[in-house]
Amino acid sequence: MLTAILVATAALVVLGPIGVARGRAAANLVHFGSIAATSVVLGHAVWFLFDGTPTTLTLPFGLPWLAAHFRIDALSAWFLSVISLVGLTAAIYGFGYIRHVDEPGRVLPFFPLFLAAMNLVLIADDAFTFLLSWECMSLASWFLVVANHRQPDNARAALVYLVMAVIGTSCLLLAFGIMAGFEGAYSFADMRAAPVTGRLGGLAVALVVIGAGSKAGLVPLHAWLPLAHPAAPSHISALMSGVMTKVAIYGLVRVMFDLAGDLGWGWGAVLLVLGGASAVLGILYALMQNDLKVLLAYSTVENVGIIVIGLGLALVFKANGLVGLAALAQVAALLHVLNHALFKSLLFFGSGCVLSATGERDMERLGGLIHRMPRTAFLFLVGSAAISALPPFNGFASEWLTFQAILNAPVLPQWVLKFGVPVVGALLALAAALAAACFVRAFGITFLGRPRSDAAAQAAEVEPAMWGAMAVLAACCLVLGVLPTAAIVPLNAVVRDLLGSPFPALSSGVAVHDFLFLAPLEPGRSSYSGLLVLAVVALVTWVVARCAHRLASPQVRRGPPWDCGFPDPQPATQYTASSFAQPIRRVYGTLIFRARERVDMPEPGDSRPARFAVHLIDPAWEAFYAPIERGVAAATARANVLQFLTIRRYLSPVFAALIALLCIVVLAK
Amino acid sequence: MTGAIVAIVLQLAQLGLVLVLAPAATGLVRLVKARLLGRRGPPLVQPYRDLAKLLRKEAVMADNASWVYRVTPYIVFALLWLAAALVPTFTTRLPFSPAADLIALVALLGSARFLQALAGMDVGTSFGGIGSSREMMIATLAEPAVLMVIFTISLFIHSTSIPSIAEFVLGSEVGIRVSFLLALISLTMVAIAETGRIPIDNPATHLELTMVHEAMVLEYSGRHLALIEAAGMLRLLFYLSLIAGIFVPWGLAESGAGPAIAIGVAAYVAKTVGGSILLGVFEVSIAKMRVFRVAEFLGGALLLGLLGAIFLYVSTGT
């Protein structure tokens, strides 16, 4: 299995250079090749989850004294399946979308490379391979972010992304350096056998939280994400938001549950705080955005927060010896990893359809697209319902499981957690409600109402490849919503590996009842059945509709809208994206974002237009990013001197470095 | 086998009961309010007549209304009907109850709200938008408070399934607990907000700028409006039954025996009447508040829920 996955990954690497060639054939080859390779990986990863034993493979690459180690276990297989499923649909979507990209030569080579790098991160079994693949993943995605480099915003986004990626990787580098210890045991097997404990171990975990957390978009390290993710072409945005953040989550899980040994509950509390903050702030910020893709990127911050809350709970329960509850929380988190990958990619694909049909990302210039793009609209609606955690879709199943884990917080012995976890639960409920508001707004303004610009009024439905890829994801969202157990059964292998305990409800095998009802702890306590809910609601809806048409009046008359007697033909009188967000901005934003509204109303008789501006401040940007950005700018300005040295002066730093290294070697001996 | 048949019959009976009772509850609230204001008020059957009248009329839709607008009334009605039918009203033996626990029930109402807010935006008018936007804002304030109430209850009872909660309260000497009282107040405040009653929203208003729910459904007419109205009535009954089922479950039949069922139905009708009268009295004794004061109202509900959990920790000492 591991060999097959490696071969498929190698094939993806080979496909990269082919993408440089111009013409339709090269593009088709890249996409067909990616579809084939991701299908192979997906098939093998799923197969492994049901029936596989961890396998390792050593290849003679990399550092001279350290060959490249690869290993597949249940955790990597789970993330591999998530990534290849989304990668597969992205490749299908790419068939149609690439025609709308200005310079396909800037996208095609890096698409398969990006997928390959992510696969390699997941199967890497030593620090060197892991970091190398991680860096390749960052670089490939960076090239995709600058694919559309002529827009000045994108250039800035790319710079911020590069700086943050470098900082993140250096944190991971240091962390792995600490975990490898002085003997230089860089393979994960060695780290697992002898985890570093004490302050040094704590430092390593903290560095991993910073390094992987910044990649995943945890508050307060999130500010690069809403700049970089939307800048890429839409199917790449889907991969970055839906999948690359999951690779970062994988890094977090791999270290905190596997390599770092048994961590104390304090680390769980740290994750809970970070997750709760990310969930609420991410979605609040998403609500304030008018750009559809930026909105989706901020909502990724929220969902990463939900996942991290689950992981924090798992860590807290595990540290207190409650492995059954830990398994419940971890299943919730890892299920949300899959769910978020599905619906976020679906929504990014949808935003790509809107972008290619209208050329607009600004919701204030869209509207009424449901009439002209019915398929896209329907599929986007499914994604919106799923991400808003509405039953019977998949987002609800994982959030429900997270809530069930939260409700068990009273059994924890620590008082901080007894009080803290319910507060995190309230934050999670707040985030879920805000997400619903956010996606009512996103779908309502973009697809419903009347068109706000000519481009929106003249849009046309997109190619079948594009909505077809979305349909696959939408179907997955519904199936996993009504039958979440289908994903929990393979996940069981993961939690058994990591925590030594199965998902509580599946500890004595899987029965039909487990597929019908999601009842994580003992039956009769708390249960949910998406299938029953869907079936009954569908049946009742059908019966009511039939009865209403048969017994009451079936007639429908079309007329102008009522609008309290004053319908205005101007589409500008509709509610806009900004006006929809206004109540929420006023209730929550004034405190958190120091939101200020400025209304410039001309005097009566004055003919200049009235103006309205909203000013928001991201506290994380001010506190963390602005200083880093300024520091990097100052440092590069200084370092610029180095470009104009004579050869003599160039040699002197090289010589100095050599001397310094020799000194270190002597001192170390 | 007979047990299963009895259970299914009871479930179907409950589906019928809530549908029949929902307009009466709304009618009773209106009647009580009218009497307290010195008017005669409409008879109890008026809501039924209104629904029948609306159902018979043709539906008028705006030219640019999409399928979202058309399917919303049916789905919203089905969701609310299902939600109301899953709460134990006269018996705890409902075979469909495991399909949705307390959290899932709240989420089902969320699904209905989501669709209704979208339908409000479908035609592209300013009133529809104002209603949807405010409805979603109120929901964001209400949901954390609901979760705190659920946490308090589950902290004590270790379950979020409503029949188990009701049976627990029935079977044990719970006594009067401060936490339960706080949770009750908190849940009532949330229910008032979610059902769009005074002081949050005024179901009788037709002054545009104060409308929330009414603005959202402003464009609906005919059978569509009838279903939306019926769904609103079911929502009110859902919260009445939920509060009754959790905090005053006495009278609920725990078996499928005839006399127990009869007592259960009688007790449920009595509880609904009591709840409706209380709501009517409450509504006439308070003024509607400005939209942005809702945050303080529901923030208070959240704090009460939190206090309930803290008191329970302190009093049980666990």
Short mmCIF file of N, CA and C in Angstrom, two decimals, chain A residues 537-538 540-542 544-545, chain B residues 19 68-84 108-120 135 213 216-217 220 224-235 238:
data_model
loop_
_atom_site.label_atom_id
_atom_site.label_comp_id
_atom_site.label_asym_id
_atom_site.label_seq_id
_atom_site.Cartn_x
_atom_site.Cartn_y
_atom_site.Cartn_z
N VAL A 537 -38.58 14.41 7.62
CA VAL A 537 -38.82 15.76 7.09
C VAL A 537 -39.18 15.69 5.61
N ALA A 538 -38.47 14.84 4.87
CA ALA A 538 -38.77 14.72 3.44
C ALA A 538 -40.19 14.20 3.23
N VAL A 540 -42.78 14.28 5.37
CA VAL A 540 -43.80 15.23 5.81
C VAL A 540 -43.91 16.39 4.81
N THR A 541 -42.76 16.86 4.32
CA THR A 541 -42.79 17.94 3.33
C THR A 541 -43.59 17.52 2.11
N TRP A 542 -43.32 16.31 1.66
CA TRP A 542 -44.00 15.82 0.46
C TRP A 542 -45.50 15.72 0.71
N VAL A 544 -47.33 17.23 3.01
CA VAL A 544 -47.95 18.54 3.19
C VAL A 544 -48.11 19.25 1.84
N ALA A 545 -47.08 19.14 1.01
CA ALA A 545 -47.17 19.80 -0.29
C ALA A 545 -48.30 19.19 -1.12
N LEU B 19 -50.47 19.39 16.21
CA LEU B 19 -50.99 20.17 15.08
C LEU B 19 -52.34 20.78 15.43
N VAL B 68 -36.36 28.60 -3.90
CA VAL B 68 -36.10 28.66 -2.46
C VAL B 68 -37.33 29.21 -1.75
N TYR B 69 -37.91 30.27 -2.35
CA TYR B 69 -39.09 30.91 -1.78
C TYR B 69 -40.27 29.93 -1.76
N ARG B 70 -40.39 29.12 -2.81
CA ARG B 70 -41.55 28.22 -2.92
C ARG B 70 -41.47 27.04 -1.98
N VAL B 71 -40.27 26.46 -1.82
CA VAL B 71 -40.20 25.24 -1.00
C VAL B 71 -40.09 25.55 0.49
N THR B 72 -39.64 26.77 0.82
CA THR B 72 -39.41 27.09 2.22
C THR B 72 -40.63 26.84 3.12
N PRO B 73 -41.84 27.30 2.76
CA PRO B 73 -42.97 27.09 3.68
C PRO B 73 -43.18 25.61 4.01
N TYR B 74 -43.06 24.76 3.01
CA TYR B 74 -43.31 23.34 3.25
C TYR B 74 -42.25 22.74 4.17
N ILE B 75 -40.97 23.03 3.87
CA ILE B 75 -39.90 22.43 4.67
C ILE B 75 -39.91 23.00 6.10
N VAL B 76 -40.13 24.32 6.20
CA VAL B 76 -40.14 24.93 7.53
C VAL B 76 -41.28 24.32 8.36
N PHE B 77 -42.42 24.18 7.74
CA PHE B 77 -43.55 23.58 8.45
C PHE B 77 -43.22 22.15 8.88
N ALA B 78 -42.63 21.37 7.97
CA ALA B 78 -42.30 19.98 8.31
C ALA B 78 -41.29 19.93 9.46
N LEU B 79 -40.28 20.82 9.42
CA LEU B 79 -39.26 20.81 10.47
C LEU B 79 -39.87 21.15 11.82
N LEU B 80 -40.73 22.17 11.84
CA LEU B 80 -41.32 22.58 13.11
C LEU B 80 -42.27 21.51 13.63
N TRP B 81 -43.00 20.92 12.71
CA TRP B 81 -43.96 19.88 13.12
C TRP B 81 -43.19 18.70 13.73
N LEU B 82 -42.12 18.30 13.05
CA LEU B 82 -41.31 17.20 13.57
C LEU B 82 -40.74 17.56 14.94
N ALA B 83 -40.21 18.79 15.06
CA ALA B 83 -39.61 19.19 16.33
C ALA B 83 -40.65 19.14 17.44
N ALA B 84 -41.86 19.69 17.16
CA ALA B 84 -42.89 19.69 18.19
C ALA B 84 -43.33 18.28 18.53
N LEU B 108 -32.61 21.68 14.66
CA LEU B 108 -33.70 21.56 13.67
C LEU B 108 -34.40 22.90 13.52
N LEU B 109 -34.63 23.56 14.66
CA LEU B 109 -35.23 24.89 14.59
C LEU B 109 -34.29 25.85 13.86
N GLY B 110 -32.99 25.61 14.04
CA GLY B 110 -32.00 26.44 13.33
C GLY B 110 -32.11 26.25 11.83
N SER B 111 -32.32 25.01 11.39
CA SER B 111 -32.48 24.76 9.96
C SER B 111 -33.68 25.52 9.42
N ALA B 112 -34.78 25.49 10.17
CA ALA B 112 -35.99 26.20 9.74
C ALA B 112 -35.70 27.70 9.65
N ARG B 113 -34.99 28.22 10.64
CA ARG B 113 -34.69 29.66 10.65
C ARG B 113 -33.82 30.02 9.45
N PHE B 114 -32.84 29.16 9.17
CA PHE B 114 -31.91 29.39 8.04
C PHE B 114 -32.69 29.53 6.74
N LEU B 115 -33.60 28.58 6.51
CA LEU B 115 -34.37 28.61 5.26
C LEU B 115 -35.27 29.83 5.21
N GLN B 116 -35.89 30.14 6.36
CA GLN B 116 -36.84 31.25 6.37
C GLN B 116 -36.11 32.58 6.13
N ALA B 117 -34.90 32.69 6.69
CA ALA B 117 -34.13 33.90 6.47
C ALA B 117 -33.75 34.02 5.00
N LEU B 118 -33.41 32.90 4.38
CA LEU B 118 -33.08 32.95 2.95
C LEU B 118 -34.30 33.36 2.14
N ALA B 119 -35.46 32.78 2.49
CA ALA B 119 -36.67 33.12 1.74
C ALA B 119 -36.97 34.60 1.88
N GLY B 120 -36.65 35.18 3.05
CA GLY B 120 -36.87 36.60 3.24
C GLY B 120 -36.04 37.44 2.30
N GLU B 135 -33.31 38.59 12.52
CA GLU B 135 -33.62 37.24 13.02
C GLU B 135 -32.32 36.47 13.28
N HIS B 213 -39.77 39.11 12.64
CA HIS B 213 -40.28 37.92 11.97
C HIS B 213 -41.27 38.28 10.86
N MET B 216 -39.75 39.40 7.67
CA MET B 216 -39.11 38.33 6.91
C MET B 216 -40.12 37.61 6.03
N VAL B 217 -41.36 37.47 6.49
CA VAL B 217 -42.35 36.70 5.74
C VAL B 217 -43.35 37.63 5.04
N TYR B 220 -45.12 36.68 1.68
CA TYR B 220 -45.88 35.43 1.53
C TYR B 220 -47.37 35.68 1.53
N HIS B 224 -48.92 29.41 1.16
CA HIS B 224 -47.57 29.56 1.69
C HIS B 224 -47.61 30.27 3.05
N LEU B 225 -48.37 31.35 3.10
CA LEU B 225 -48.47 32.10 4.35
C LEU B 225 -49.12 31.25 5.42
N ALA B 226 -50.13 30.46 5.02
CA ALA B 226 -50.81 29.61 6.00
C ALA B 226 -49.80 28.66 6.65
N LEU B 227 -48.93 28.07 5.84
CA LEU B 227 -47.96 27.13 6.38
C LEU B 227 -46.95 27.84 7.28
N ILE B 228 -46.53 29.03 6.85
CA ILE B 228 -45.57 29.79 7.67
C ILE B 228 -46.20 30.15 9.01
N GLU B 229 -47.47 30.58 8.97
CA GLU B 229 -48.16 30.94 10.21
C GLU B 229 -48.30 29.71 11.11
N ALA B 230 -48.68 28.59 10.48
CA ALA B 230 -48.84 27.37 11.26
C ALA B 230 -47.51 26.96 11.88
N ALA B 231 -46.43 27.15 11.12
CA ALA B 231 -45.11 26.81 11.65
C ALA B 231 -44.79 27.69 12.85
N GLY B 232 -45.17 28.97 12.78
CA GLY B 232 -44.95 29.87 13.91
C GLY B 232 -45.72 29.41 15.14
N MET B 233 -46.97 28.96 14.92
CA MET B 233 -47.77 28.46 16.04
C MET B 233 -47.14 27.21 16.62
N LEU B 234 -46.64 26.34 15.75
CA LEU B 234 -45.98 25.12 16.23
C LEU B 234 -44.73 25.47 17.03
N ARG B 235 -44.05 26.54 16.61
CA ARG B 235 -42.84 26.93 17.34
C ARG B 235 -43.20 27.35 18.76
N PHE B 238 -44.01 24.29 20.62
CA PHE B 238 -42.79 23.52 20.87
C PHE B 238 -42.11 24.02 22.15
#
